[in-house]
Short mmCIF file of C-alpha atoms in Angstrom, two decimals:
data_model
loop_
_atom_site.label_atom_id
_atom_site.label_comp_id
_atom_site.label_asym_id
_atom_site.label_seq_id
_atom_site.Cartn_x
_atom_site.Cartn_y
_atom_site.Cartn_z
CA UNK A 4 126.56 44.93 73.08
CA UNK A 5 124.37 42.99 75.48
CA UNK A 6 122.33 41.96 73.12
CA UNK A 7 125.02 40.61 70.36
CA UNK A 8 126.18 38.95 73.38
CA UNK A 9 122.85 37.01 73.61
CA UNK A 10 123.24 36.42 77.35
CA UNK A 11 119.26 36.13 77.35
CA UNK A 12 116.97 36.23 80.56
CA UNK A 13 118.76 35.63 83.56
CA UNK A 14 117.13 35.66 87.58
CA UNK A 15 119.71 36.23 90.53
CA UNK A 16 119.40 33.01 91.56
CA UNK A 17 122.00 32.08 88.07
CA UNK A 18 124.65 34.18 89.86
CA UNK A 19 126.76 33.13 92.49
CA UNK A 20 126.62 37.06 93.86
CA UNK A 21 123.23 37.06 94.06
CA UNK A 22 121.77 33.70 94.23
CA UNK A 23 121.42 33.94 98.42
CA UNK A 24 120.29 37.67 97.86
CA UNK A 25 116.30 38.24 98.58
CA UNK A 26 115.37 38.46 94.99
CA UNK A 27 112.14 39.97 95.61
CA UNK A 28 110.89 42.85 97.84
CA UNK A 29 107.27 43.19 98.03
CA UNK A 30 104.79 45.65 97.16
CA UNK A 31 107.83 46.21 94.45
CA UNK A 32 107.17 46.07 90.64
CA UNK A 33 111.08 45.46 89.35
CA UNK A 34 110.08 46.98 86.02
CA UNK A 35 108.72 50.17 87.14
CA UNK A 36 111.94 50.53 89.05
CA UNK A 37 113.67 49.72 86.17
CA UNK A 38 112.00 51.71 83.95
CA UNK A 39 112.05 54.65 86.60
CA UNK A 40 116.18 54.45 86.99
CA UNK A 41 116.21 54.35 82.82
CA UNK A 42 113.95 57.95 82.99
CA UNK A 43 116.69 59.55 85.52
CA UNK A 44 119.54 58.33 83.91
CA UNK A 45 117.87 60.30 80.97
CA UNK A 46 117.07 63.44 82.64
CA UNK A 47 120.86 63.73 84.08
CA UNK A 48 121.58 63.35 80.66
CA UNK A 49 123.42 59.64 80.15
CA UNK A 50 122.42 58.59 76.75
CA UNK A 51 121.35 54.87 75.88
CA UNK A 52 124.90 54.18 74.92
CA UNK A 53 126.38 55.28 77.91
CA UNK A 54 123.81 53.55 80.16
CA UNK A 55 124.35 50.17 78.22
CA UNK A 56 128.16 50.61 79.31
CA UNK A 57 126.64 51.03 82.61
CA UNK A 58 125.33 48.17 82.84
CA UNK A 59 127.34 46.23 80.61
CA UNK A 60 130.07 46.31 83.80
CA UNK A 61 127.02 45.63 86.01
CA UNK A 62 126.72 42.00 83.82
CA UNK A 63 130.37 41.92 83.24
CA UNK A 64 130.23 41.69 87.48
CA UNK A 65 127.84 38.95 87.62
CA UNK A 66 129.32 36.56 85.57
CA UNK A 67 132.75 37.01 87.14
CA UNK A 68 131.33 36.06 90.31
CA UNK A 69 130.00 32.60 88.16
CA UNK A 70 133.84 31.53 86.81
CA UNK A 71 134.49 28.36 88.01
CA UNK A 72 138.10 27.41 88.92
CA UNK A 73 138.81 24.07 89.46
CA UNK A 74 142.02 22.14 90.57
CA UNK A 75 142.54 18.60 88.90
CA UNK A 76 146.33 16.99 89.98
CA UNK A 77 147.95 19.75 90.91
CA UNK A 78 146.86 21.75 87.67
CA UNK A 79 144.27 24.42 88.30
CA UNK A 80 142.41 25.67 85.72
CA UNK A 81 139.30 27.83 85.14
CA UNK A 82 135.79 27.47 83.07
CA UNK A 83 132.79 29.50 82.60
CA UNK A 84 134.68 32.67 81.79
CA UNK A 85 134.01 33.02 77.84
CA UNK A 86 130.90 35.37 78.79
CA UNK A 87 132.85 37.67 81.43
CA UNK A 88 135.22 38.32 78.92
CA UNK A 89 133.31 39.27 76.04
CA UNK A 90 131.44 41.78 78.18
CA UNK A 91 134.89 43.08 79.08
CA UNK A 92 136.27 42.95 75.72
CA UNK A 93 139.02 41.10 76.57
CA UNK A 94 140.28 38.09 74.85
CA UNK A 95 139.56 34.77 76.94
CA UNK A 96 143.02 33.51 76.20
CA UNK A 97 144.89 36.59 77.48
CA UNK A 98 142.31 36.38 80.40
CA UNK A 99 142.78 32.99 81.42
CA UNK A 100 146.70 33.11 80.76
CA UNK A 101 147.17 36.28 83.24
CA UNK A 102 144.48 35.02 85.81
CA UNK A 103 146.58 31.66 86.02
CA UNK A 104 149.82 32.52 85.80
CA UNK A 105 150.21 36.31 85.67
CA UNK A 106 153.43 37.74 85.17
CA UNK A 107 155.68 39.97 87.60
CA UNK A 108 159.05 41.28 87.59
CA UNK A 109 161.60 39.92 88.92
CA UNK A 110 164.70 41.80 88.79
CA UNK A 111 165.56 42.81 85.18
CA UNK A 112 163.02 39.89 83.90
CA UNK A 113 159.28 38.60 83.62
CA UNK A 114 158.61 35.84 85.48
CA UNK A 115 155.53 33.73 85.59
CA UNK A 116 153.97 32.88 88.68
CA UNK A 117 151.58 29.97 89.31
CA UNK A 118 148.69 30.77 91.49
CA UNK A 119 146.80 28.40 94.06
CA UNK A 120 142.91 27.79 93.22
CA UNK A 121 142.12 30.04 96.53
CA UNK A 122 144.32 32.97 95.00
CA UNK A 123 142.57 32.90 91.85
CA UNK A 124 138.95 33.18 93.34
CA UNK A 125 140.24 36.08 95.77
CA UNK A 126 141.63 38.02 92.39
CA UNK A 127 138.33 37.03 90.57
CA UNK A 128 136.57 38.48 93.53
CA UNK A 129 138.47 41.97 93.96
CA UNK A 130 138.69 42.44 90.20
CA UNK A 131 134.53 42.50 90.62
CA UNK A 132 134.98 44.45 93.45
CA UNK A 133 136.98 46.88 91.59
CA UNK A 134 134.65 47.24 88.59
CA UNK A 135 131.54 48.00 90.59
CA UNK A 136 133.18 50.27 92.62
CA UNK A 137 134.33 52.18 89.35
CA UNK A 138 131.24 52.01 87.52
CA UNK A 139 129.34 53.04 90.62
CA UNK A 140 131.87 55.98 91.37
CA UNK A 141 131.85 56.66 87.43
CA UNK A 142 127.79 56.85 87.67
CA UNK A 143 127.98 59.20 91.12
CA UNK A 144 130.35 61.20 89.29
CA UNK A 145 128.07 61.81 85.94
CA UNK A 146 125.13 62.69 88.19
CA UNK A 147 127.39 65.31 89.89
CA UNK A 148 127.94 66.80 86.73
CA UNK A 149 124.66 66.72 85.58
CA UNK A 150 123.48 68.66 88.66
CA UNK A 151 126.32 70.92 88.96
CA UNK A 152 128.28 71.04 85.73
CA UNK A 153 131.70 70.07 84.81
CA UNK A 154 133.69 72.04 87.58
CA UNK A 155 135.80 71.32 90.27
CA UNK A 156 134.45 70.13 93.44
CA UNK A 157 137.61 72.47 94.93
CA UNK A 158 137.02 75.47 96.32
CA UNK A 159 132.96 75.90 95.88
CA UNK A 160 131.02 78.07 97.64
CA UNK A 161 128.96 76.58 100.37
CA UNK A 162 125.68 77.55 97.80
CA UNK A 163 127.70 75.50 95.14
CA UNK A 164 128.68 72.91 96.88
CA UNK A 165 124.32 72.30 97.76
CA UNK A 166 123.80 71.35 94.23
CA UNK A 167 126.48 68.21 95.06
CA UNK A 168 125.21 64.76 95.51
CA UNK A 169 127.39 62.71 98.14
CA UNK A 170 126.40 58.73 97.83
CA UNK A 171 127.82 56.54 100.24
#
């Protein structure tokens, strides 16, 4: 999907997440790393599909953090989103619609409610919060099961419970 996506080559200084971020580490080859996370993803058993989703969310994330809202007159509206979207295969319309002016209940009917240029960064912010999180716990979660199989963390032995992997 990525690549149908043609989002191309891309440093962290393009994203508003990372851009202040030390992009390099010395002593550090990025690809080696890269290609070293690819090789463990592998031997715990996440296939190429399921590591594109991976980091499909991991993109999806960055460009989030690079929508744009803007406030013109008392009318706020938002740019720069098409990409976020797509990665999230949502449509851009029903994305900007329920970002601007999402809908709650009120009573026994919908009501739309207008949101100030500050709200919509803060949701733009926790939604990106709350897809990392997910995908990270999602990843955390396939590793455990790699290394202990598909059982419940509840009630394991103390020489079961070894073969868990805790990540803060």
């Amino acid at each position: 999907m990525l690549a149908q996506l043609n989002i191309g080559q891309h440093c962290p200084a393009d994203f508003n997440y990372t851009k202040n971020s030390n992009h390099t580490i010395q002593g550090v080859d990025d690809t080696a790393e890269y290609n070293k996370l690819v090789h463990s993803m592998e031997i715990m058993g996440i296939d190429a599909a399921e590591r594109l989703e991976f980091f499909r969310i991991v993109v999806a994330v960055l460009y989030l953090g690079n929508i744009v809202v803007n406030s013109n007159y008392g009318r706020v509206d938002v740019s720069n989103y098409e990409t976020a979207c797509q990665l999230l295969g949502v449509t851009p319309q029903l994305f900007k619609k329920n970002l601007l002016e999402p809908q709650i209940r009120a009573g026994n009917e919908w009501v739309s409610q207008s949101k100030s240029p500050g709200q919509i960064k803060d949701n733009l912010d926790a939604l990106a919060k709350v897809l990392y999180e997910r995908n990270f716990g999602h990843l955390v979660s396939r590793v455990n099961t790699a290394i202990d199989g598909p059982q419940s963390l509840e009630g394991m032995s103390i020489s079961e419970g070894e073969r868990f992997i805790g990540v803060l």
